[in-house]
mmCIF file of C-alpha atoms and ligand atoms in Angstrom:
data_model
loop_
_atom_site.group_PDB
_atom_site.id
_atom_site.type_symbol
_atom_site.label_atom_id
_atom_site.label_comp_id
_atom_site.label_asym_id
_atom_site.label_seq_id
_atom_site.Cartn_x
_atom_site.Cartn_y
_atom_site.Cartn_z
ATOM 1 C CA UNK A 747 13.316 -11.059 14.908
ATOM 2 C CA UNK A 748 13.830 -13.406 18.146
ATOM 3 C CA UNK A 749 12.710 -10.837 20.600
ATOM 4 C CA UNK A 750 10.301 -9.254 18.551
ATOM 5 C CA UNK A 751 6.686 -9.752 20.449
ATOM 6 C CA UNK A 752 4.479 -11.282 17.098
ATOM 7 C CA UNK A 753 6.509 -14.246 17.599
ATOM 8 C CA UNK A 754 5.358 -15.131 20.782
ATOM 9 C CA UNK A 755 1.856 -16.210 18.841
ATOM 10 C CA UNK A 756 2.131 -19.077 16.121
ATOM 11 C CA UNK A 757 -0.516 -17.418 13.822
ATOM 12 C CA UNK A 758 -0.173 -20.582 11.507
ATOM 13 C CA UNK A 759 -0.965 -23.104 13.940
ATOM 14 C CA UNK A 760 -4.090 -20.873 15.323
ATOM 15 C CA UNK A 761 -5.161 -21.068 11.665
ATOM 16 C CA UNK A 762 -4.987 -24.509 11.163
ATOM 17 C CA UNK A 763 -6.832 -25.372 14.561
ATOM 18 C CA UNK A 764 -9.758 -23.458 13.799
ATOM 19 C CA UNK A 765 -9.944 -24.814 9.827
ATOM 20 C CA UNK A 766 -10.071 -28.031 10.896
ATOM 21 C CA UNK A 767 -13.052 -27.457 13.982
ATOM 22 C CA UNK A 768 -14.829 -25.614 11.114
ATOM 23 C CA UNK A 769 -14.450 -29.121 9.285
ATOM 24 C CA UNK A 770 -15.439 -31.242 11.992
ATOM 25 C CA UNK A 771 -18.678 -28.985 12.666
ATOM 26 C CA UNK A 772 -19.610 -29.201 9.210
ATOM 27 C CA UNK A 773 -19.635 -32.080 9.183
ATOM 28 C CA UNK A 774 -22.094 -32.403 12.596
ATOM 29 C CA UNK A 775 -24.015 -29.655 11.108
ATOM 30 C CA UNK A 776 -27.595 -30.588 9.931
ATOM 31 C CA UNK A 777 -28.192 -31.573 6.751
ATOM 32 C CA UNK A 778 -31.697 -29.453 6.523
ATOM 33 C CA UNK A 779 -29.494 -26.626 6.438
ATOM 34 C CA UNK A 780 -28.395 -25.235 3.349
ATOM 35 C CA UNK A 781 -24.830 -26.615 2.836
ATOM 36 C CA UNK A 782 -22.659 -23.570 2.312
ATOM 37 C CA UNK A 783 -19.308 -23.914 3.440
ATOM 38 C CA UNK A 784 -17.982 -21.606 5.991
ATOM 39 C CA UNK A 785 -16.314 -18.608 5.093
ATOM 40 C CA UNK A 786 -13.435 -18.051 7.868
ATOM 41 C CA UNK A 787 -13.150 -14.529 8.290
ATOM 42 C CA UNK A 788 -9.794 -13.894 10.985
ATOM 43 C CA UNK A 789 -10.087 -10.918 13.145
ATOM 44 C CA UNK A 790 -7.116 -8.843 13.418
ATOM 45 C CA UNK A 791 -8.534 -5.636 15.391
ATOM 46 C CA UNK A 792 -5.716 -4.316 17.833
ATOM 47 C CA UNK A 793 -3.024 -7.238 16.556
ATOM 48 C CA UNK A 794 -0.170 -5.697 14.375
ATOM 49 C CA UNK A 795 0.101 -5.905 10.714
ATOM 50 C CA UNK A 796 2.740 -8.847 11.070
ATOM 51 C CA UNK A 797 0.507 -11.257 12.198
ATOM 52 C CA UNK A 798 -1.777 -10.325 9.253
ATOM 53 C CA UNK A 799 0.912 -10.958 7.282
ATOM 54 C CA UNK A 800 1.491 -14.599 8.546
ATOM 55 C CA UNK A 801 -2.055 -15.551 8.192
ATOM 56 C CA UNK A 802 -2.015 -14.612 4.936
ATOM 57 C CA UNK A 803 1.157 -16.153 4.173
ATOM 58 C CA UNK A 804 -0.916 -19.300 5.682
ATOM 59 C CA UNK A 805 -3.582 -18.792 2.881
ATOM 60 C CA UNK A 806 -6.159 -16.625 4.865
ATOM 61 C CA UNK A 807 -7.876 -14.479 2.481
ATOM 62 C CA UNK A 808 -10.802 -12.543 4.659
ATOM 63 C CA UNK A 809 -9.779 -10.393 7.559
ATOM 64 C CA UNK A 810 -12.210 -8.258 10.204
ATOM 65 C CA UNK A 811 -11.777 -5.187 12.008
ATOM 66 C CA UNK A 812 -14.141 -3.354 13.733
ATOM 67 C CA UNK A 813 -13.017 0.390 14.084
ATOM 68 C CA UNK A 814 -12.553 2.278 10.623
ATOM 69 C CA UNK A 815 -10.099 4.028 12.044
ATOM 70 C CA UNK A 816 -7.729 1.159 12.175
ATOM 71 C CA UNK A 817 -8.822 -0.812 9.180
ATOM 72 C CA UNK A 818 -8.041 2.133 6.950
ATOM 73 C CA UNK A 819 -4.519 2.074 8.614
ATOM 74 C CA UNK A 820 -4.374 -1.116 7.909
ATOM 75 C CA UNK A 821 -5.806 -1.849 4.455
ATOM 76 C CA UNK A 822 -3.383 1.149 3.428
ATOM 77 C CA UNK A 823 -0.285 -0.229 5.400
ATOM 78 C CA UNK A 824 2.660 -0.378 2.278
ATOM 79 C CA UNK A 825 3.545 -3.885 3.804
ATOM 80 C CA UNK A 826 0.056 -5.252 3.439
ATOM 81 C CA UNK A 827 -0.821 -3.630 0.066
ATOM 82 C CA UNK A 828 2.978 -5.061 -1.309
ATOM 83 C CA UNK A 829 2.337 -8.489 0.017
ATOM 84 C CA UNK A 830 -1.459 -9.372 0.557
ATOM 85 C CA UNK A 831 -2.624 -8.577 -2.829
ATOM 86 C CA UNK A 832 -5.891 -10.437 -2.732
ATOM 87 C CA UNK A 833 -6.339 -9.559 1.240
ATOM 88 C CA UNK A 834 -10.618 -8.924 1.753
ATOM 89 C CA UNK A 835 -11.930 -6.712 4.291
ATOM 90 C CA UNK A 836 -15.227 -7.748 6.663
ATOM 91 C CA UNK A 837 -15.691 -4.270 8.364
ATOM 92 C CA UNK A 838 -17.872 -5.667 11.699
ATOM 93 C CA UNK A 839 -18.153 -2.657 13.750
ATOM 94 C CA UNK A 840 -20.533 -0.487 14.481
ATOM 95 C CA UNK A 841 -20.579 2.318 11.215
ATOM 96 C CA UNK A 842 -20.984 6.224 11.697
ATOM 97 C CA UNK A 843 -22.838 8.042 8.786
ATOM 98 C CA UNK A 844 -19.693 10.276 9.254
ATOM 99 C CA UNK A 845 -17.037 7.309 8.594
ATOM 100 C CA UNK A 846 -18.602 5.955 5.847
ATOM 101 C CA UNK A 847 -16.255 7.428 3.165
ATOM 102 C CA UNK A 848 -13.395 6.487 5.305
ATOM 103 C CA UNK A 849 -14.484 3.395 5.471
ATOM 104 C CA UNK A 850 -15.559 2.948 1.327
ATOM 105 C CA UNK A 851 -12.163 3.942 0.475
ATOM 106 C CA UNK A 852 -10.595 1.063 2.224
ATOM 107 C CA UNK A 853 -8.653 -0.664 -0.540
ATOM 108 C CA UNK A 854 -9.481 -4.581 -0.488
ATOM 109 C CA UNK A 855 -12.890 -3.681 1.355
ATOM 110 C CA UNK A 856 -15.077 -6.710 0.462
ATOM 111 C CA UNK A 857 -18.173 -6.436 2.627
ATOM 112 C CA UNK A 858 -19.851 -4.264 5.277
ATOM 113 C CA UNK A 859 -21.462 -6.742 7.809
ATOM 114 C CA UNK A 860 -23.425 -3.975 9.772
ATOM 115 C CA UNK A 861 -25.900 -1.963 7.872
ATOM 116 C CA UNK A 862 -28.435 -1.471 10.765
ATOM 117 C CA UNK A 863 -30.577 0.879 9.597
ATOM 118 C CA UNK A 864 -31.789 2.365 5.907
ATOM 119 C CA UNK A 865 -29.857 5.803 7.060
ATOM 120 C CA UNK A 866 -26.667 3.905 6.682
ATOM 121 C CA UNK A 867 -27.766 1.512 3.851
ATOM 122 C CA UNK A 868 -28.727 5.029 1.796
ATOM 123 C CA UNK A 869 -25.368 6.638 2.810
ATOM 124 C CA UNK A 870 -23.929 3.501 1.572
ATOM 125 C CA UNK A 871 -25.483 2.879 -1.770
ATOM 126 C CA UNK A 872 -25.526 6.687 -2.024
ATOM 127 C CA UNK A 873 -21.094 6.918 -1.582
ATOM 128 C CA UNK A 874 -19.858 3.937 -2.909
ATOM 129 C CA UNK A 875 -20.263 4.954 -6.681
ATOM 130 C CA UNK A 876 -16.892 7.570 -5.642
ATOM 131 C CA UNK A 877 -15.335 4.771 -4.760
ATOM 132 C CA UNK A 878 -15.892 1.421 -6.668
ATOM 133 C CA UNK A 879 -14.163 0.174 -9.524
ATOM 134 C CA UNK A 880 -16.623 -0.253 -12.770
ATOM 135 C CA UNK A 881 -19.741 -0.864 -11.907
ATOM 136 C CA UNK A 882 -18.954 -3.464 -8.991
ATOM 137 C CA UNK A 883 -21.440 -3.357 -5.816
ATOM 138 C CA UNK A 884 -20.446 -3.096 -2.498
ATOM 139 C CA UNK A 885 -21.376 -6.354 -0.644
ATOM 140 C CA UNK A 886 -23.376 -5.846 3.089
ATOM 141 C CA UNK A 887 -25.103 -7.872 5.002
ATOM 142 C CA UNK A 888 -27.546 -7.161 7.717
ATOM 143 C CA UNK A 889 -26.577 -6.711 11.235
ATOM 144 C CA UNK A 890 -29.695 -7.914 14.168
ATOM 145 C CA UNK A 891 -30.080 -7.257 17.417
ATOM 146 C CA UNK A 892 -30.798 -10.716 18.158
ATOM 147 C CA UNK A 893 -30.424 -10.584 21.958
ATOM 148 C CA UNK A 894 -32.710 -7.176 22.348
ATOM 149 C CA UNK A 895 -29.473 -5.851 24.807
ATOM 150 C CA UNK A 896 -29.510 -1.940 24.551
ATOM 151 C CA UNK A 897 -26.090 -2.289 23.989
ATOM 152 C CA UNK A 898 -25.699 -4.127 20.851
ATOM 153 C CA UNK A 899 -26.298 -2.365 17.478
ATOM 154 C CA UNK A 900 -28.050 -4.174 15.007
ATOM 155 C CA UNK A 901 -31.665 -4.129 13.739
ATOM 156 C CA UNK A 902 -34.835 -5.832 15.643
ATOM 157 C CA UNK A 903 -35.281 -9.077 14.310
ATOM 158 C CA UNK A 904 -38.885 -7.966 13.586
ATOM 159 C CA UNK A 905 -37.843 -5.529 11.428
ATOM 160 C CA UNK A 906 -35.192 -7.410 9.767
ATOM 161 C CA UNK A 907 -37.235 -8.235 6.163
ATOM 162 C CA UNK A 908 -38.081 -4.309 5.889
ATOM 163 C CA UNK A 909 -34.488 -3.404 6.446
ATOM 164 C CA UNK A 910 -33.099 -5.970 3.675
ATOM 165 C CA UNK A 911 -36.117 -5.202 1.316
ATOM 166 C CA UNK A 912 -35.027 -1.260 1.470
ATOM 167 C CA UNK A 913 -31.811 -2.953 0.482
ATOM 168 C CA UNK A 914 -32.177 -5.065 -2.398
ATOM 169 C CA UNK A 915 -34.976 -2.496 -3.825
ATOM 170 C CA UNK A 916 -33.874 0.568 -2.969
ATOM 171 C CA UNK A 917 -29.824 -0.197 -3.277
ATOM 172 C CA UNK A 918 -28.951 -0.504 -6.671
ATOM 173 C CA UNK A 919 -24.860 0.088 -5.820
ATOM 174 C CA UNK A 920 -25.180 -2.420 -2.470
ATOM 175 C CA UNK A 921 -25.490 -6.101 -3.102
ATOM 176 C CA UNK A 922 -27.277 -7.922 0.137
ATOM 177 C CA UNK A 923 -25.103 -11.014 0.844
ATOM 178 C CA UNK A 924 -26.957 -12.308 4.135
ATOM 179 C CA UNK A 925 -27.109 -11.553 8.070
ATOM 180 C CA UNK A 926 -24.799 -11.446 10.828
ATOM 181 C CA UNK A 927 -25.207 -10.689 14.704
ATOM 182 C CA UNK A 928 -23.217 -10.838 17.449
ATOM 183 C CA UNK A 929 -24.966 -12.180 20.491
ATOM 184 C CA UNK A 930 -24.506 -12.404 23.776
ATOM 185 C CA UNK A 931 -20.903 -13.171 25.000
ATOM 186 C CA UNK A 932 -20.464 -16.508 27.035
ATOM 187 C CA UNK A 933 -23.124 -18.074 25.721
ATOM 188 C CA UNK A 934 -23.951 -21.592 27.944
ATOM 189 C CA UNK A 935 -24.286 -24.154 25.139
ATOM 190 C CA UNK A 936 -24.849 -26.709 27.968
ATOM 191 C CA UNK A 937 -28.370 -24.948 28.436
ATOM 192 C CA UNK A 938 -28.752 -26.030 24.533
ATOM 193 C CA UNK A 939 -28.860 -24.362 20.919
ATOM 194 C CA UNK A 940 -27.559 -20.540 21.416
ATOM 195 C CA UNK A 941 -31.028 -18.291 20.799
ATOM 196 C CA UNK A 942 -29.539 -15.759 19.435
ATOM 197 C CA UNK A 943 -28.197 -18.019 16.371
ATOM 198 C CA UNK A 944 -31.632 -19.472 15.998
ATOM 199 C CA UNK A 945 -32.903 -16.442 16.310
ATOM 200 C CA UNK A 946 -30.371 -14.802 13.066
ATOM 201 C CA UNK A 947 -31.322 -18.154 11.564
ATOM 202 C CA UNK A 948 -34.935 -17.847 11.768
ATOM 203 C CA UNK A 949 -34.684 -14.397 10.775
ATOM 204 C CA UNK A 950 -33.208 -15.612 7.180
ATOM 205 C CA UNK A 951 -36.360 -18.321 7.096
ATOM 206 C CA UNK A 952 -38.711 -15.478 7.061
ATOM 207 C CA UNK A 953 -36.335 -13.004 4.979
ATOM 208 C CA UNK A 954 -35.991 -15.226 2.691
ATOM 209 C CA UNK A 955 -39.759 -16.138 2.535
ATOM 210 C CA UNK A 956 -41.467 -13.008 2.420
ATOM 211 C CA UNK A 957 -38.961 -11.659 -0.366
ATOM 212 C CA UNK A 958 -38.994 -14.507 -2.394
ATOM 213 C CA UNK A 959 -35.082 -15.585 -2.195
ATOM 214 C CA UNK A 960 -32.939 -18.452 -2.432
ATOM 215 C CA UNK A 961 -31.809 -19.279 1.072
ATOM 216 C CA UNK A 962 -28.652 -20.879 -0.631
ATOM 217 C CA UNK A 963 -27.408 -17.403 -1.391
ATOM 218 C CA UNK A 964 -28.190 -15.826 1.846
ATOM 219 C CA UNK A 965 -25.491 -15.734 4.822
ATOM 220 C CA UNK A 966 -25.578 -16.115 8.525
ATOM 221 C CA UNK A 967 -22.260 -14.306 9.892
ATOM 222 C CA UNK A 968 -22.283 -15.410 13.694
ATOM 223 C CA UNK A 969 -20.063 -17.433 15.923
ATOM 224 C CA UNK A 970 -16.413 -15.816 17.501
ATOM 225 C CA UNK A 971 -14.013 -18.028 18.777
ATOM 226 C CA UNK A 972 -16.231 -19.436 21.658
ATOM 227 C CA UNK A 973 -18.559 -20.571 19.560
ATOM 228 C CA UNK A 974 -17.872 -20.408 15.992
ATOM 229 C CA UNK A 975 -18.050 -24.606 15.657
ATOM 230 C CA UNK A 976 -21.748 -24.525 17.547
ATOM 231 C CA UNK A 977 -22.304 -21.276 15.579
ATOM 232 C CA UNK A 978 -21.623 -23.808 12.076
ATOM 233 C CA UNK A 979 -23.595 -26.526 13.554
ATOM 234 C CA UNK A 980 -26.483 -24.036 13.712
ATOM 235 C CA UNK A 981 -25.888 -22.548 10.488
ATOM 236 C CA UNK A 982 -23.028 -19.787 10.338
ATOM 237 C CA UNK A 983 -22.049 -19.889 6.900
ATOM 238 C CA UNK A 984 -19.471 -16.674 8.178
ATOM 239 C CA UNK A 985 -17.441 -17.055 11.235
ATOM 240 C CA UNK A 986 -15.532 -14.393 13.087
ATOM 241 C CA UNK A 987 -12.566 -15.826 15.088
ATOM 242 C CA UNK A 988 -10.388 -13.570 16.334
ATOM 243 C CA UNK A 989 -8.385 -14.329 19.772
ATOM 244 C CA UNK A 990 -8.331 -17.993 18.544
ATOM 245 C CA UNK A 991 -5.800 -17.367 15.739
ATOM 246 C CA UNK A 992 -4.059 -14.231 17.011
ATOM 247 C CA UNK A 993 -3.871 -15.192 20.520
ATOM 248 C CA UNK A 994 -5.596 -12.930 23.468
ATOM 249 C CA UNK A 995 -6.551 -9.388 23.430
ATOM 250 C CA UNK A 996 -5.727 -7.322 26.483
ATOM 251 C CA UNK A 997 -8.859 -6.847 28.157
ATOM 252 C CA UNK A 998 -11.312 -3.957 27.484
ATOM 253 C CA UNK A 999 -10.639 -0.875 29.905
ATOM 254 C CA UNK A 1000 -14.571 -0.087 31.900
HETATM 255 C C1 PLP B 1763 -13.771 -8.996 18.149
HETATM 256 C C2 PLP B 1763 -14.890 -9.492 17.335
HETATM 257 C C3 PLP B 1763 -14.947 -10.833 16.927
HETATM 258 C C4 PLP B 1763 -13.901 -11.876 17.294
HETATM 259 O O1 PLP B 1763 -13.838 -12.085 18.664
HETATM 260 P P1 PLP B 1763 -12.942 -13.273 19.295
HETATM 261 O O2 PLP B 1763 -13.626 -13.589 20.551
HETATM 262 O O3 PLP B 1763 -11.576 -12.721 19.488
HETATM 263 O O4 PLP B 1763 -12.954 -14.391 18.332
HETATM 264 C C5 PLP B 1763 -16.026 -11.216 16.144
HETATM 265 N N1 PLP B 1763 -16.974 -10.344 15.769
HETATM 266 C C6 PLP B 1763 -16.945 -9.057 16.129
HETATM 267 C C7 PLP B 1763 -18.037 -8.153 15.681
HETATM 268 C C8 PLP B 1763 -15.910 -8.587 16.920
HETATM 269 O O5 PLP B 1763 -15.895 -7.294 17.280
#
């Protein structure tokens, strides 16, 4: 096992870094906000199933990928279904109508964090009765576009409230759990609060307003490892760390 490269990165030390910032921003964060306490979700896309082992050995429970592709690989991986019974699936990248019974038959999937559009919230609610066990829904939350960049998926803010309305009324199979975005990278915190987390928290103000529902029960999934403590301070009740646990990725190829 000595030369083998997962060893290089102590997943259990990562782990225990980032649990105790998310402690120390929850305890900055302010108190108007509702007090949910973070949901740590680690994200394992491109790192090898032996480091999702170890966080789970470390009591991790929610894991992220981001390409379908390689979270059914995963989910089905005989090592992971053996030894990380309880494991839960945040799928956080951008969904194709065509991968969406790929992705449903994920075993441990516990929540789609980017329904963008009523296409894919129909395709959802509309395939996950072939795949769910009694009559349990499939958890989503909403993904915005908070920073308007072409690039990013997600919904307009704007039209956030019609987008989660077609979802709780027209869903019957989908159960709305709250919203996530992703942001701009390299945020500048020195320039103050991030805008596009009080712009995902804002969004949940008038969500939560215009549809009449308990802002206790509605998420904000932002924050990566950057940012996930400021993300806390500003509300994230979900935060995605990734390179923070499972050390570095290799950088994208342009
Ligand atoms: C990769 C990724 C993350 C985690 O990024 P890190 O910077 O490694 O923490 C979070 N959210 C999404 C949607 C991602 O694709």
């Amino acid at each position: 096992m000595s030369d083998d490269k997962t060893d290089e990165v102590d997943v259990m030390y990562g782990l225990k870094t980032v649990l105790a910032q998310i402690e120390g921003a929850v305890a900055r964060r302010s108190k108007d906000l509702p007090q949910i306490s973070p949901k740590l979700v680690a994200v394992s896309k491109i790192k090898p199933v032996p480091l999702i082992i170890q966080a789970y050995e470390a009591g991790q429970r929610h894991f992220g990928e981001n390409y379908v592709n390689e979270l059914v690989e995963k989910a089905h991986d005989p090592q992971i279904l053996e030894k990380c019974k309880e494991i839960k699936w945040h799928f956080i990248g951008h969904l194709q109508s065509n991968k969406v019974n790929k992705c449903l038959g994920a075993p441990g999937l516990y929540v789609v964090e980017t329904v963008e559009s009523e296409k894919l919230a129909y395709n959802l609610n509309k395939q996950w009765v072939k795949f769910r066990k009694e009559d349990e829904k499939l958890n989503v939350m909403v993904q915005v576009n908070t920073s308007g960049e072409e690039a990013k998926n997600g919904i307009e803010p704007s039209q956030a409230t019609n987008l989660v309305e077609y979802v709780i009324k027209q869903c019957p199979n989908l159960n709305f759990q709250g919203l996530m975005t992703i942001g701009q990278y390299d945020y500048d915190t020195s320039l103050g609060p991030n805008p596009d987390f009080l712009s995902l928290a804002k969004c949940r103000q008038e969500v939560c307003e215009k549809l009449n529902l308990d802002i206790n029960n509605v998420e904000l999934s932002m924050g990566m490892s950057t940012d996930f403590e400021h993300a806390i301070e500003l509300g994230a009740t979900t935060v995605r760390v990734g390179s923070k646990i499972f050390g570095a990725r290799p950088l994208k190829k342009h």
